[in-house]
Amino acid sequence: MPEDWKKIAAAKQQRITNSIPEEWRIDTSSLNDNVMDIPATCGLLTKSELGITNSSATDLVAQLANGSLRSVDVTTAFCKRAAISHQVTNCALEFFPEMALEQAKELDAYYEKNGKTVGPLHGLPISLKDQLRVKGLETTMGYVAWIDKYDSEDSVLTAMLRKAGAVFYIKTSVPQSLMVCETVNNISGRSVNPRNKHWSPGGSSGGEGANVGIRGGIIGVGTDIGGSIRVPSAFNFLYGLRPSHGRLPYGKMANSMEGQETVHSVVGPIAHSVPDLRLFVKSVLDQEPWKHDSKTIPMPWRQSEHDAAVKRISSEKLTLGFFNNDGVVMPHPPILRGMEQVVSTLRDCGHTLVDWKPYKHDFAVDLIQGIYASDAGKDIHAVLSASGEPAIPNINDLVDPSRSGVDITTLWDVQSQKWNFQMEYIEKWNEMDEQLGKEMDAFIMPITPTAAIRHNQFRYYGYASAINLLDFTSVVVPVTFADKDKDKKVEGFTPMNDMDKQVQEEYNAEAYHGAPVAVQIVGRRLTEEKTMAIAEEIGRLLGNAITP
Amino acid sequence: MPEDWKKIAAAKQQRITNSIPEEWRIDTSSLNDNVMDIPATCGLLTKSELGITNSSATDLVAQLANGSLRSVDVTTAFCKRAAISHQVTNCALEFFPEMALEQAKELDAYYEKNGKTVGPLHGLPISLKDQLRVKGLETTMGYVAWIDKYDSEDSVLTAMLRKAGAVFYIKTSVPQSLMVCETVNNISGRSVNPRNKHWSPGGSSGGEGANVGIRGGIIGVGTDIGGSIRVPSAFNFLYGLRPSHGRLPYGKMANSMEGQETVHSVVGPIAHSVPDLRLFVKSVLDQEPWKHDSKTIPMPWRQSEHDAAVKRISSEKLTLGFFNNDGVVMPHPPILRGMEQVVSTLRDCGHTLVDWKPYKHDFAVDLIQGIYASDAGKDIHAVLSASGEPAIPNINDLVDPSRSGVDITTLWDVQSQKWNFQMEYIEKWNEMDEQLGKEMDAFIMPITPTAAIRHNQFRYYGYASAINLLDFTSVVVPVTFADKDKDKKVEGFTPMNDMDKQVQEEYNAEAYHGAPVAVQIVGRRLTEEKTMAIAEEIGRLLGNAITP
């Protein structure tokens, strides 16, 4: 049996390797820790292909729509760059350039014949986390047991993206079970951060983070039940949207703990700019996903909400709360500096920044951690047993066979506590609004206590997961990079608790030098239009809004 | 202990009785089975008060807003009529005319002073199911254990209605546990249907049904997890809205099985007309309930959806599905005639009616029944044990101590099945749209297999509960009354199963003569504006849209 799973995993890994055409292979024998320059220097991409892959999705769809670009060329460019990306970060669980080029050809033919696009994403390659099903392909989600099972239909979101004209070419790696913020599994091993192979690209949408980070993808689709969109966005200097539950369709995707509804995983985009996030969201909502996914709310793109936010930004200015420390774990110096940079930049531009007390985040983090573990890992264990593969070390905390799952009465009590907490939190927000005499538009907080983290060091999920429990809309904004000269280790740090101690001890100015630093902008539930507009403005003020 | 609970219940019942002022007591010693005429004939209400209570809420708020009516007069009228209503139907668990008149006086004073209303419901009495908390009052929900506990704050909806200007004066009776469609508990006993004391007013919002039915109330607030708004509406010839989950705020209400989120109970209005339902919904949404209840979706009243539906009705005409029989239980002859009347009336007016196959309703009914019982009644038993009161006979099916509750893995499986079923159902709807080349706007179906039912005969919840599992929007439209000459018992009926047999055997043309017959109009999820507009048109075509 142990031999069996290894063979099956090895065969799948070989298929992944084989999926890269001979002519797209590069020499990876003497790479630097930072491989961000490889796509430009390895010689595989033409100048034109580099230009395409360095562009924005918004620009590309405009050019595809006016006929100045063909999908085959755009798709070829991204396939080649993703081939590089995989070879240097190990980000793919499926790579299928042939199928992609077939799709691109069909789209080009359609355009040729009809003089118009099939939809707002006509011809644009979009990368998918290996949870989204694509008809004809495998969705292993990093589980050996799910190898060799080929999907007979698309996930709802895949189908909508396809209808909007998107081209699929890669399914990116995830950690076994999805329940951790690093990306390692027994099929493809570990994905690494293109900025430093000693750092994680984050997780669980870590393959997306790495691939979009190095521009092997332009918009990637991730999911988030405790940071899995936001952490990879943060660790790869990207923007990421965690929409509130029900805004975008999750139907017919693979998942861990299917049927768990106490805290819903949500699906959302990872990209290089807010306009590209917005392009994605609008394109999906234009397809009326609520007609195909019962959990999706019939809420079209609300241009009026976007316009009101833009107007507010320019005329009345924003009122934003912020906090650096959730009261459980103190962030590392680069994150504190990032927060300070955001706050002072906004203040300098005339926006109002107010202290936002993180209301009972400690309670929230404990509650959601209990929810993740409410079946004591039975679901995960069942899938592991099916192949005989061992658990990755990172999920030991979650999967504790000595515990039994909660009973129904306990679950209902937990769900009551969740609702009460959400209600109390929004009342605090209302009190703040009343005190200010105007709305607090959003609040700004860390998304992780660390910059892009060293392998096996991701310990504290609370900055991300408290927002999942609240089901607030959150957008990650890249801010800066850790700097060994500016971000000195704190001497004589007094930890609030053991977790705080462990996290702070991990900081090392030298080791983290250059690691991406981000913050998240948190809006009320289902405020995607407004929160993205605010995030865009913050990115603009920081000078990080223009795609490089 | 048994003596104790009886004493406590008796004391509460005495308080209810005492809450009716001496001068509002009527002689109930020789009432007919049908008491609908008592308010007009007993002599307690002045001609003006009869006029007010026979009016519509929409008219009343207009008159209150233009100063031609005072809230004190409107409130007095409804308090007096509700006093009669309670004496003849036993519909109240709390009656508090003094507090109501105090509130009315304040509203009148505000209007006097400011020349304007406090909100869209200014001065209008609204009756509340005894699940909604009103600061200073008890919420027993029919449980003896909850007597003598006084609420320190309003429920979210209560607070919104209060802010909109509503006056509270009565909290209406419910069945112990809420989980049945008749209204009986160990505090106040049984509520009866004002049209015939041998019939139930339905449940669980049965006190609302009876009170609004006899116009002791003009808009009543009910809740629905398996028919509890719709059944009392149907049994009392009223309109009722079961909105989809998340449209109206449920926060801080009492409930059975708190924290159960697999199928959400929803709150909605019961009234004499769709415009009055709409007045309620708009008034609540105008208060932005999502800012105070985390489960409420930020979806304001969508006038454009309403307007589009109205336009569709008048120009393109509607396309409506329908079915008479869900494949589990055949409705009684009066219901089949009611369905036929609705279908033929609509066809005669140029609308398109198409067969809608009830997709797997049998499966849905079993699944949701299991969800109701997923803790094997532990929650209910705990509250019963706290006082020592016995369970009402109607909940024996639900609370089966021989079963254990489901474990978390089973619950997740049930939740997966629910989602899959919802997805399949909307795909069937999509297929129908495709087949028709246009949208099926809604479908029409029975809400119960029987007209207003004889006591202790409510057995089959499936016509209501399948819609709860789908979380579709549903509006009940009153159609006609059972007629012993037209609705003959079916001879030689061949039952599909034992439940079908039991339900059909209950039919008796004589016993049901005159019982209200209704249908429900079912729209997709969160289509309250459109589904209400369609229901209004159907009521209009049937001649039941004008308040008598």
mmCIF file of C-alpha atoms in Angstrom, chain B residues 5-283:
data_model
loop_
_atom_site.group_PDB
_atom_site.id
_atom_site.type_symbol
_atom_site.label_atom_id
_atom_site.label_comp_id
_atom_site.label_asym_id
_atom_site.label_seq_id
_atom_site.Cartn_x
_atom_site.Cartn_y
_atom_site.Cartn_z
ATOM 1 C CA TRP B 5 -45.367 24.123 35.845
ATOM 2 C CA LYS B 6 -49.141 24.096 35.886
ATOM 3 C CA LYS B 7 -49.215 26.894 38.427
ATOM 4 C CA ILE B 8 -46.721 28.960 36.467
ATOM 5 C CA ALA B 9 -48.622 28.403 33.221
ATOM 6 C CA ALA B 10 -51.941 29.185 34.897
ATOM 7 C CA ALA B 11 -50.556 32.421 36.333
ATOM 8 C CA LYS B 12 -49.346 33.472 32.893
ATOM 9 C CA GLN B 13 -52.689 32.570 31.359
ATOM 10 C CA GLN B 14 -54.403 34.628 34.026
ATOM 11 C CA ARG B 15 -52.154 37.572 33.160
ATOM 12 C CA ILE B 16 -53.183 37.254 29.522
ATOM 13 C CA THR B 17 -56.846 37.219 30.513
ATOM 14 C CA ASN B 18 -56.364 40.135 32.884
ATOM 15 C CA SER B 19 -54.673 42.150 30.162
ATOM 16 C CA ILE B 20 -58.067 42.602 28.503
ATOM 17 C CA PRO B 21 -59.774 45.571 30.126
ATOM 18 C CA GLU B 22 -63.123 44.813 31.715
ATOM 19 C CA GLU B 23 -64.925 47.111 29.287
ATOM 20 C CA TRP B 24 -63.553 45.162 26.313
ATOM 21 C CA ARG B 25 -64.848 41.806 27.461
ATOM 22 C CA ILE B 26 -67.586 40.218 25.446
ATOM 23 C CA ASP B 27 -70.015 37.404 26.139
ATOM 24 C CA THR B 28 -68.525 34.261 24.595
ATOM 25 C CA SER B 29 -71.021 31.836 26.081
ATOM 26 C CA SER B 30 -73.000 31.146 22.926
ATOM 27 C CA LEU B 31 -70.793 31.736 19.934
ATOM 28 C CA ASN B 32 -71.313 30.142 16.572
ATOM 29 C CA ASP B 33 -68.523 27.995 15.161
ATOM 30 C CA ASN B 34 -67.740 30.889 12.801
ATOM 31 C CA VAL B 35 -66.976 34.081 14.726
ATOM 32 C CA MET B 36 -65.922 36.290 11.823
ATOM 33 C CA ASP B 37 -68.921 38.559 12.363
ATOM 34 C CA ILE B 38 -68.391 39.121 16.094
ATOM 35 C CA PRO B 39 -66.251 42.281 15.758
ATOM 36 C CA ALA B 40 -69.018 43.914 13.732
ATOM 37 C CA THR B 41 -71.916 42.629 15.809
ATOM 38 C CA CYS B 42 -70.713 42.623 19.419
ATOM 39 C CA GLY B 43 -71.105 46.361 19.741
ATOM 40 C CA LEU B 44 -67.673 47.035 21.212
ATOM 41 C CA LEU B 45 -66.224 48.805 18.191
ATOM 42 C CA THR B 46 -67.577 52.142 17.001
ATOM 43 C CA LYS B 47 -68.446 52.536 13.357
ATOM 44 C CA SER B 48 -65.244 54.486 12.898
ATOM 45 C CA GLU B 49 -63.204 51.773 14.601
ATOM 46 C CA LEU B 50 -64.774 49.154 12.380
ATOM 47 C CA GLY B 51 -63.872 51.296 9.400
ATOM 48 C CA ILE B 52 -60.291 51.623 10.530
ATOM 49 C CA THR B 53 -59.834 47.909 11.209
ATOM 50 C CA ASN B 54 -61.504 46.985 7.913
ATOM 51 C CA SER B 55 -59.128 49.267 6.029
ATOM 52 C CA SER B 56 -55.744 48.431 4.494
ATOM 53 C CA ALA B 57 -52.407 49.213 6.112
ATOM 54 C CA THR B 58 -51.422 51.131 3.005
ATOM 55 C CA ASP B 59 -54.474 53.398 3.396
ATOM 56 C CA LEU B 60 -53.970 53.780 7.129
ATOM 57 C CA VAL B 61 -50.336 54.893 6.928
ATOM 58 C CA ALA B 62 -51.325 57.376 4.230
ATOM 59 C CA GLN B 63 -54.012 58.817 6.478
ATOM 60 C CA LEU B 64 -51.714 58.808 9.492
ATOM 61 C CA ALA B 65 -49.116 60.617 7.403
ATOM 62 C CA ASN B 66 -51.478 63.299 6.136
ATOM 63 C CA GLY B 67 -52.937 63.895 9.587
ATOM 64 C CA SER B 68 -56.439 62.653 8.873
ATOM 65 C CA LEU B 69 -55.984 59.829 11.381
ATOM 66 C CA ARG B 70 -54.309 59.779 14.783
ATOM 67 C CA SER B 71 -52.314 56.771 15.940
ATOM 68 C CA VAL B 72 -54.215 56.706 19.233
ATOM 69 C CA ASP B 73 -57.454 56.122 17.374
ATOM 70 C CA VAL B 74 -55.997 53.508 15.056
ATOM 71 C CA THR B 75 -54.280 51.787 17.955
ATOM 72 C CA THR B 76 -57.417 51.846 20.104
ATOM 73 C CA ALA B 77 -59.394 50.337 17.258
ATOM 74 C CA PHE B 78 -56.946 47.469 16.769
ATOM 75 C CA CYS B 79 -56.511 46.887 20.483
ATOM 76 C CA LYS B 80 -60.266 46.559 20.899
ATOM 77 C CA ARG B 81 -60.585 44.280 17.899
ATOM 78 C CA ALA B 82 -57.625 42.176 19.033
ATOM 79 C CA ALA B 83 -59.257 41.896 22.457
ATOM 80 C CA ILE B 84 -62.295 40.427 20.713
ATOM 81 C CA SER B 85 -60.069 38.311 18.506
ATOM 82 C CA HIS B 86 -58.351 36.771 21.505
ATOM 83 C CA GLN B 87 -61.619 36.091 23.288
ATOM 84 C CA VAL B 88 -62.978 34.196 20.309
ATOM 85 C CA THR B 89 -59.832 32.489 18.912
ATOM 86 C CA ASN B 90 -57.424 32.378 21.869
ATOM 87 C CA CYS B 91 -54.687 33.924 19.749
ATOM 88 C CA ALA B 92 -52.659 35.978 22.254
ATOM 89 C CA LEU B 93 -49.677 35.146 24.453
ATOM 90 C CA GLU B 94 -49.145 38.785 25.364
ATOM 91 C CA PHE B 95 -51.588 41.674 25.093
ATOM 92 C CA PHE B 96 -50.462 45.131 26.163
ATOM 93 C CA PRO B 97 -52.845 47.885 25.057
ATOM 94 C CA GLU B 98 -51.541 50.344 27.656
ATOM 95 C CA MET B 99 -47.995 50.200 26.341
ATOM 96 C CA ALA B 100 -49.361 50.465 22.803
ATOM 97 C CA LEU B 101 -51.430 53.540 23.581
ATOM 98 C CA GLU B 102 -48.438 55.123 25.258
ATOM 99 C CA GLN B 103 -46.416 54.560 22.081
ATOM 100 C CA ALA B 104 -49.283 55.874 19.932
ATOM 101 C CA LYS B 105 -49.538 59.026 22.032
ATOM 102 C CA GLU B 106 -45.832 59.682 21.629
ATOM 103 C CA LEU B 107 -46.082 59.252 17.885
ATOM 104 C CA ASP B 108 -49.063 61.596 17.700
ATOM 105 C CA ALA B 109 -47.180 64.140 19.775
ATOM 106 C CA TYR B 110 -44.172 63.848 17.468
ATOM 107 C CA TYR B 111 -46.382 64.376 14.447
ATOM 108 C CA GLU B 112 -48.152 67.289 16.115
ATOM 109 C CA LYS B 113 -44.849 68.931 16.947
ATOM 110 C CA ASN B 114 -42.855 68.215 13.783
ATOM 111 C CA GLY B 115 -45.549 68.029 11.164
ATOM 112 C CA LYS B 116 -44.099 64.808 9.838
ATOM 113 C CA THR B 117 -43.965 61.107 10.566
ATOM 114 C CA VAL B 118 -41.107 59.202 12.181
ATOM 115 C CA GLY B 119 -41.129 56.685 9.350
ATOM 116 C CA PRO B 120 -43.195 54.803 6.784
ATOM 117 C CA LEU B 121 -45.208 52.845 9.381
ATOM 118 C CA HIS B 122 -45.911 55.867 11.578
ATOM 119 C CA GLY B 123 -48.664 55.007 14.029
ATOM 120 C CA LEU B 124 -49.617 51.669 12.501
ATOM 121 C CA PRO B 125 -50.230 48.764 14.887
ATOM 122 C CA ILE B 126 -48.360 45.615 13.920
ATOM 123 C CA SER B 127 -48.887 42.264 15.594
ATOM 124 C CA LEU B 128 -45.917 40.096 16.455
ATOM 125 C CA LYS B 129 -45.521 36.360 16.755
ATOM 126 C CA ASP B 130 -44.270 35.532 20.238
ATOM 127 C CA GLN B 131 -40.761 34.946 18.982
ATOM 128 C CA LEU B 132 -40.011 38.611 18.465
ATOM 129 C CA ARG B 133 -38.657 40.276 21.559
ATOM 130 C CA VAL B 134 -40.116 43.548 22.773
ATOM 131 C CA LYS B 135 -38.154 45.273 25.471
ATOM 132 C CA GLY B 136 -39.902 44.843 28.823
ATOM 133 C CA LEU B 137 -42.117 41.932 27.812
ATOM 134 C CA GLU B 138 -41.902 38.152 27.975
ATOM 135 C CA THR B 139 -41.171 35.921 25.011
ATOM 136 C CA THR B 140 -42.335 32.476 26.036
ATOM 137 C CA MET B 141 -42.707 30.973 22.576
ATOM 138 C CA GLY B 142 -45.266 28.730 24.255
ATOM 139 C CA TYR B 143 -42.711 27.248 26.660
ATOM 140 C CA VAL B 144 -43.559 27.261 30.356
ATOM 141 C CA ALA B 145 -39.855 27.447 31.211
ATOM 142 C CA TRP B 146 -39.576 30.829 29.518
ATOM 143 C CA ILE B 147 -42.357 32.466 31.535
ATOM 144 C CA ASP B 148 -41.260 35.315 33.825
ATOM 145 C CA LYS B 149 -38.198 36.151 31.740
ATOM 146 C CA TYR B 150 -38.488 39.724 30.579
ATOM 147 C CA ASP B 151 -36.587 40.936 27.538
ATOM 148 C CA SER B 152 -34.022 43.639 28.049
ATOM 149 C CA GLU B 153 -33.887 44.578 24.385
ATOM 150 C CA ASP B 154 -35.874 44.437 21.165
ATOM 151 C CA SER B 155 -35.176 41.936 18.423
ATOM 152 C CA VAL B 156 -33.524 43.560 15.407
ATOM 153 C CA LEU B 157 -36.785 43.483 13.451
ATOM 154 C CA THR B 158 -38.785 44.849 16.374
ATOM 155 C CA ALA B 159 -36.340 47.735 16.651
ATOM 156 C CA MET B 160 -36.558 48.465 12.901
ATOM 157 C CA LEU B 161 -40.360 48.389 12.935
ATOM 158 C CA ARG B 162 -40.383 50.622 15.992
ATOM 159 C CA LYS B 163 -38.065 53.057 14.234
ATOM 160 C CA ALA B 164 -40.337 52.989 11.187
ATOM 161 C CA GLY B 165 -43.185 54.057 13.479
ATOM 162 C CA ALA B 166 -45.005 50.784 14.143
ATOM 163 C CA VAL B 167 -46.982 50.333 17.352
ATOM 164 C CA PHE B 168 -46.883 46.996 19.196
ATOM 165 C CA TYR B 169 -49.893 45.749 21.117
ATOM 166 C CA ILE B 170 -50.071 41.958 20.900
ATOM 167 C CA LYS B 171 -47.751 38.982 20.737
ATOM 168 C CA THR B 172 -49.514 36.020 19.274
ATOM 169 C CA SER B 173 -49.604 32.378 20.145
ATOM 170 C CA VAL B 174 -47.454 29.604 18.760
ATOM 171 C CA PRO B 175 -47.239 25.863 19.215
ATOM 172 C CA GLN B 176 -44.765 24.666 21.784
ATOM 173 C CA SER B 177 -41.420 24.362 19.924
ATOM 174 C CA LEU B 178 -42.775 26.103 16.765
ATOM 175 C CA MET B 179 -42.169 22.918 14.842
ATOM 176 C CA VAL B 180 -45.793 22.131 13.905
ATOM 177 C CA CYS B 181 -48.432 23.724 11.719
ATOM 178 C CA GLU B 182 -51.122 23.924 14.391
ATOM 179 C CA THR B 183 -51.083 26.212 17.395
ATOM 180 C CA VAL B 184 -51.264 24.589 20.796
ATOM 181 C CA ASN B 185 -49.159 24.912 23.910
ATOM 182 C CA ASN B 186 -49.358 24.259 27.629
ATOM 183 C CA ILE B 187 -49.708 27.922 28.568
ATOM 184 C CA SER B 188 -52.690 29.186 26.630
ATOM 185 C CA GLY B 189 -53.962 25.963 25.106
ATOM 186 C CA ARG B 190 -55.193 25.900 21.545
ATOM 187 C CA SER B 191 -55.817 28.732 19.105
ATOM 188 C CA VAL B 192 -58.758 28.231 16.780
ATOM 189 C CA ASN B 193 -59.685 29.414 13.335
ATOM 190 C CA PRO B 194 -62.109 32.366 13.395
ATOM 191 C CA ARG B 195 -63.996 30.829 10.478
ATOM 192 C CA ASN B 196 -64.685 27.644 12.394
ATOM 193 C CA LYS B 197 -63.578 26.753 15.881
ATOM 194 C CA HIS B 198 -63.143 23.129 14.798
ATOM 195 C CA TRP B 199 -60.429 24.147 12.403
ATOM 196 C CA SER B 200 -56.874 25.177 13.170
ATOM 197 C CA PRO B 201 -55.674 28.649 12.246
ATOM 198 C CA GLY B 202 -52.511 26.847 11.151
ATOM 199 C CA GLY B 203 -49.118 27.205 12.708
ATOM 200 C CA SER B 204 -46.614 27.932 13.860
ATOM 201 C CA SER B 205 -47.596 31.584 13.288
ATOM 202 C CA GLY B 206 -51.160 30.480 14.043
ATOM 203 C CA GLY B 207 -51.973 33.236 16.511
ATOM 204 C CA GLU B 208 -50.999 35.702 13.792
ATOM 205 C CA GLY B 209 -53.159 33.910 11.263
ATOM 206 C CA ALA B 210 -56.219 33.968 13.501
ATOM 207 C CA ASN B 211 -55.714 37.548 14.667
ATOM 208 C CA VAL B 212 -55.008 39.055 11.253
ATOM 209 C CA GLY B 213 -57.690 36.790 9.778
ATOM 210 C CA ILE B 214 -60.387 38.392 11.920
ATOM 211 C CA ARG B 215 -58.702 41.773 11.529
ATOM 212 C CA GLY B 216 -57.512 42.061 15.093
ATOM 213 C CA GLY B 217 -54.336 42.899 13.208
ATOM 214 C CA ILE B 218 -53.594 44.388 9.825
ATOM 215 C CA ILE B 219 -50.035 43.199 9.273
ATOM 216 C CA GLY B 220 -48.713 40.349 11.364
ATOM 217 C CA VAL B 221 -45.139 39.167 11.630
ATOM 218 C CA GLY B 222 -44.568 35.431 11.331
ATOM 219 C CA THR B 223 -41.652 33.068 10.786
ATOM 220 C CA ASP B 224 -41.316 30.047 8.515
ATOM 221 C CA ILE B 225 -38.977 27.065 8.547
ATOM 222 C CA GLY B 226 -41.480 24.603 7.117
ATOM 223 C CA GLY B 227 -44.647 26.531 6.321
ATOM 224 C CA SER B 228 -45.177 28.563 9.479
ATOM 225 C CA ILE B 229 -45.965 31.828 7.671
ATOM 226 C CA ARG B 230 -47.649 30.273 4.669
ATOM 227 C CA VAL B 231 -49.934 27.754 6.374
ATOM 228 C CA PRO B 232 -51.600 30.306 8.703
ATOM 229 C CA SER B 233 -51.926 32.676 5.742
ATOM 230 C CA ALA B 234 -53.602 29.957 3.692
ATOM 231 C CA PHE B 235 -55.885 28.799 6.520
ATOM 232 C CA ASN B 236 -57.127 32.344 7.162
ATOM 233 C CA PHE B 237 -57.588 33.562 3.579
ATOM 234 C CA LEU B 238 -54.597 35.875 3.819
ATOM 235 C CA TYR B 239 -51.534 36.756 1.801
ATOM 236 C CA GLY B 240 -48.214 35.747 3.310
ATOM 237 C CA LEU B 241 -44.621 36.237 2.243
ATOM 238 C CA ARG B 242 -41.911 33.700 2.963
ATOM 239 C CA PRO B 243 -38.883 35.678 1.831
ATOM 240 C CA SER B 244 -35.655 33.897 1.069
ATOM 241 C CA HIS B 245 -33.169 33.640 3.901
ATOM 242 C CA GLY B 246 -31.195 36.815 4.437
ATOM 243 C CA ARG B 247 -33.727 39.261 3.073
ATOM 244 C CA LEU B 248 -35.295 40.287 6.408
ATOM 245 C CA PRO B 249 -33.554 40.395 9.797
ATOM 246 C CA TYR B 250 -34.001 37.475 12.211
ATOM 247 C CA GLY B 251 -31.423 38.713 14.721
ATOM 248 C CA LYS B 252 -32.107 38.536 18.462
ATOM 249 C CA MET B 253 -35.360 36.649 18.092
ATOM 250 C CA ALA B 254 -36.197 33.630 20.211
ATOM 251 C CA ASN B 255 -36.139 30.348 18.346
ATOM 252 C CA SER B 256 -36.166 26.604 18.611
ATOM 253 C CA MET B 257 -32.864 24.897 17.929
ATOM 254 C CA GLU B 258 -30.923 28.126 17.995
ATOM 255 C CA GLY B 259 -27.759 27.901 15.955
ATOM 256 C CA GLN B 260 -29.243 25.369 13.548
ATOM 257 C CA GLU B 261 -28.242 26.735 10.148
ATOM 258 C CA THR B 262 -28.822 23.841 7.778
ATOM 259 C CA VAL B 263 -32.236 25.248 6.946
ATOM 260 C CA HIS B 264 -32.835 28.749 8.203
ATOM 261 C CA SER B 265 -36.118 29.925 9.608
ATOM 262 C CA VAL B 266 -37.102 33.218 7.964
ATOM 263 C CA VAL B 267 -39.308 36.066 9.113
ATOM 264 C CA GLY B 268 -42.009 37.700 7.006
ATOM 265 C CA PRO B 269 -45.381 39.420 6.964
ATOM 266 C CA ILE B 270 -48.943 38.096 6.879
ATOM 267 C CA ALA B 271 -51.570 40.540 5.600
ATOM 268 C CA HIS B 272 -54.778 41.036 3.647
ATOM 269 C CA SER B 273 -53.132 42.225 0.457
ATOM 270 C CA VAL B 274 -49.852 42.220 -1.413
ATOM 271 C CA PRO B 275 -49.536 46.023 -1.176
ATOM 272 C CA ASP B 276 -49.576 45.618 2.612
ATOM 273 C CA LEU B 277 -46.899 42.907 2.443
ATOM 274 C CA ARG B 278 -44.888 45.239 0.259
ATOM 275 C CA LEU B 279 -45.347 48.162 2.632
ATOM 276 C CA PHE B 280 -43.876 46.005 5.381
ATOM 277 C CA VAL B 281 -40.902 44.787 3.361
ATOM 278 C CA LYS B 282 -40.040 48.223 1.999
ATOM 279 C CA SER B 283 -40.333 49.815 5.419
#
